[in-house]
Amino acid sequence: MSISSEHKSLGKQVTGSLRTLSPIVELNVGGEMYTTTLSTLKKHPGSKLAEMFTGQPKLRTDSEGRFFIDRPGTYFKYILEYLRSNQVPTQCIQEVYKEALFYNIEPLIKQLEDSPQIFGELMARKQFLARVPNYSENIELMIRIARAEAVASRQSSVIVCAVRTEEDAARCQDALNSLDMDKKSVVKFGPWKAAPSISDLLDCIQMDVEAKGYKISWQPHVAEKGFRVKSHDFFYRFLFTWW
């Protein structure tokens, strides 16, 4: 190889190295384009985001040479704003919290967890639902029943029995047996040992089913004759609307 060829080759290597370590970084985050500085991205050394740009970046690049991160680009602007100015976002709190967890930016995670939206979700709602036996499994069961009944109809319904105490569960047993004999599926929630009421639980069920993309509403279940308890106290009909 000639001296001039060696110089050209070395020049390419230096140029490539300088480009990698450039203080100005162009990013493609899920199709959204951002320009920032390397120091901003590495502001919190222990974060996953800082690790992405420590040493030789291990990220792929798009056709324009921008570093590509396969995450929702819409919310990355809030992450950048925090890194630049320590400004905690006041919009899209739940979504930004998920991104902060992914990038492992611990100071932002902590500040978001102190916000009313995340605090209520983490500390109050989740602790309550953790005391409702088989809550997540029952949500999935409701969806399976509703989908099985969605045959050439606009809506399908699922009967839910919600009982807060052992005494209420005992009072409802005859009604549950009656529904079982009529081959009607019932999803039973409870009993639980926590302050929230049955209506609180029903709201949680609706929120969590809707979060999975379903359109749902609920109303008291009007029982047929033969029930020994007031059905509207414990039995509810959840309506799934398909179109």
XYZ file of C-alpha atoms in Angstrom:
243
model
C 0.000 0.000 0.000
C 1.349 3.457 -0.928
C 1.925 6.191 1.646
C -0.900 8.244 0.171
C -3.243 5.235 0.373
C -2.272 4.717 4.009
C -3.005 8.370 4.727
C -6.412 8.100 3.062
C -7.233 4.923 4.992
C -6.140 6.492 8.266
C -8.135 9.583 7.426
C -11.291 7.510 6.997
C -10.717 5.784 10.340
C -10.163 9.092 12.128
C -13.187 10.626 10.444
C -15.340 7.636 11.450
C -14.023 7.780 15.015
C -14.628 11.509 15.257
C -18.134 11.056 13.887
C -18.883 8.428 16.514
C -17.585 10.648 19.305
C -19.058 13.874 17.960
C -20.532 16.055 20.727
C -23.612 16.591 18.547
C -25.771 13.493 18.162
C -28.623 12.913 15.726
C -31.233 10.386 16.794
C -34.108 8.563 15.157
C -36.392 7.422 17.973
C -39.235 5.365 16.565
C -39.402 7.597 13.472
C -39.129 10.908 15.376
C -35.911 12.867 14.736
C -33.953 14.566 17.525
C -30.671 16.430 17.766
C -28.924 16.737 21.109
C -25.486 16.547 22.677
C -23.559 13.537 23.839
C -23.220 15.074 27.299
C -27.014 15.382 27.590
C -27.525 11.710 26.734
C -24.813 10.686 29.242
C -25.988 13.006 32.030
C -26.850 10.083 34.312
C -23.939 7.616 33.994
C -25.804 4.657 35.470
C -28.722 4.890 33.065
C -29.308 2.610 30.103
C -29.422 5.680 27.869
C -25.907 6.717 28.966
C -24.642 3.178 28.383
C -25.963 3.309 24.810
C -23.489 6.100 24.086
C -20.568 5.081 26.268
C -17.513 3.905 24.322
C -18.342 2.655 20.862
C -22.137 3.046 20.454
C -23.806 -0.314 19.895
C -26.896 1.187 18.275
C -27.973 0.656 14.693
C -28.154 3.635 12.335
C -30.830 4.559 9.833
C -30.265 5.311 6.144
C -29.160 8.867 7.021
C -26.627 7.717 9.611
C -28.695 8.749 12.640
C -28.585 6.477 15.684
C -31.811 4.483 15.855
C -33.678 3.666 19.086
C -36.711 1.424 18.659
C -38.963 3.135 21.205
C -42.004 5.477 20.973
C -40.534 8.716 19.650
C -43.439 10.887 20.807
C -42.418 10.704 24.465
C -38.652 10.959 23.995
C -38.952 14.757 23.883
C -40.001 14.696 27.548
C -36.984 12.528 28.406
C -34.693 14.988 26.597
C -36.297 17.982 28.293
C -35.644 16.430 31.673
C -32.024 15.666 30.802
C -31.498 19.216 29.555
C -33.205 21.210 32.276
C -34.384 18.797 35.020
C -37.956 19.684 34.077
C -40.341 16.914 35.101
C -43.089 16.449 32.502
C -46.674 17.328 33.369
C -48.212 15.617 30.324
C -48.427 11.954 29.300
C -47.199 10.976 32.773
C -47.949 7.252 32.497
C -46.271 6.954 29.082
C -43.203 8.978 30.067
C -42.886 6.865 33.212
C -42.655 3.710 31.059
C -39.918 5.335 28.967
C -38.036 6.482 32.065
C -38.122 2.879 33.316
C -36.822 1.612 29.970
C -33.936 4.093 29.888
C -33.396 3.547 33.638
C -33.131 7.236 34.500
C -33.510 6.822 38.250
C -33.935 10.482 39.330
C -36.770 10.932 36.807
C -38.347 7.627 37.822
C -38.394 8.701 41.469
C -39.866 12.127 40.724
C -42.565 10.649 38.514
C -43.432 8.082 41.184
C -44.045 10.987 43.558
C -46.544 12.547 41.137
C -50.246 12.099 41.989
C -50.911 10.064 38.843
C -48.208 7.458 39.392
C -48.466 7.477 43.187
C -52.174 6.704 42.986
C -51.582 3.939 40.467
C -48.634 2.328 42.261
C -49.505 2.780 45.900
C -53.273 2.812 46.138
C -54.865 1.038 43.202
C -52.297 -1.721 42.744
C -52.123 -2.482 46.454
C -55.898 -2.803 46.547
C -56.064 -5.078 43.503
C -53.256 -7.214 44.908
C -55.704 -8.081 47.712
C -58.439 -9.190 45.319
C -57.792 -12.914 44.715
C -57.061 -13.869 41.081
C -57.852 -10.375 39.816
C -55.671 -10.498 36.679
C -56.737 -14.056 35.859
C -60.408 -13.055 36.185
C -59.923 -10.142 33.793
C -58.525 -12.540 31.185
C -61.398 -14.963 31.857
C -63.956 -12.194 31.263
C -62.350 -11.358 27.929
C -62.309 -15.014 26.838
C -66.000 -15.430 27.688
C -66.944 -12.204 25.887
C -64.991 -13.158 22.766
C -66.559 -16.626 22.719
C -70.040 -15.085 22.787
C -69.307 -12.476 20.108
C -70.974 -14.351 17.260
C -72.823 -12.241 14.671
C -73.764 -9.721 17.339
C -72.764 -6.201 18.212
C -72.432 -6.861 21.927
C -71.654 -9.720 24.240
C -72.058 -9.717 27.991
C -70.351 -11.252 30.985
C -71.935 -11.577 34.423
C -69.680 -10.562 37.293
C -70.292 -11.400 40.935
C -68.474 -8.984 43.250
C -68.446 -9.811 46.950
C -66.463 -7.834 49.477
C -66.820 -10.086 52.534
C -67.023 -13.804 53.337
C -70.584 -13.250 54.560
C -71.600 -11.750 51.213
C -69.938 -14.649 49.395
C -72.026 -17.107 51.424
C -75.225 -15.149 50.694
C -74.520 -15.310 46.968
C -73.779 -19.009 46.770
C -77.355 -20.096 45.996
C -77.567 -17.512 43.218
C -74.251 -18.709 41.793
C -75.492 -22.299 41.874
C -78.665 -21.247 40.078
C -76.718 -19.487 37.328
C -74.429 -22.490 37.000
C -77.436 -24.794 36.537
C -78.663 -22.478 33.785
C -75.199 -22.822 32.179
C -74.484 -19.128 32.522
C -70.855 -18.177 33.023
C -70.124 -15.949 35.996
C -66.779 -14.447 36.931
C -66.498 -14.002 40.694
C -64.321 -11.315 42.289
C -63.612 -11.272 46.007
C -63.882 -11.279 48.862
C -61.056 -8.856 49.750
C -59.671 -7.178 52.843
C -59.278 -3.544 51.877
C -61.242 -0.310 52.112
C -62.359 0.164 48.463
C -65.976 -0.659 47.717
C -67.593 -2.864 45.094
C -68.117 0.152 42.819
C -64.375 0.907 43.109
C -63.621 -2.645 42.013
C -66.036 -2.400 39.081
C -64.363 0.814 37.952
C -60.976 -0.912 38.129
C -62.256 -3.811 36.029
C -63.574 -1.396 33.392
C -60.289 0.563 33.342
C -58.155 -2.545 32.946
C -60.308 -4.115 30.233
C -60.392 -0.804 28.337
C -56.596 -0.593 28.657
C -56.465 -3.789 26.600
C -58.360 -2.055 23.787
C -61.934 -3.212 24.446
C -65.000 -1.012 24.631
C -66.888 -1.968 27.774
C -69.562 -0.722 30.169
C -71.327 -2.182 33.157
C -74.729 -2.095 34.821
C -76.507 -3.987 37.611
C -77.595 -7.448 36.563
C -81.356 -7.895 36.701
C -81.790 -11.461 37.874
C -84.559 -13.836 37.081
C -86.901 -15.126 39.761
C -85.458 -17.538 42.243
C -82.587 -15.461 43.577
C -82.598 -15.290 47.358
C -80.489 -12.139 47.402
C -80.909 -8.791 45.751
C -78.953 -9.398 42.589
C -78.144 -5.725 42.083
C -76.120 -5.780 45.301
C -73.584 -8.322 44.021
C -74.232 -9.176 40.362
C -73.325 -6.958 37.420
C -73.413 -7.311 33.674
C -70.417 -6.102 31.687
C -71.201 -5.313 28.074
C -68.488 -5.617 25.409
C -69.314 -3.604 22.295
C -67.577 -4.907 19.196
C -68.684 -2.471 16.471
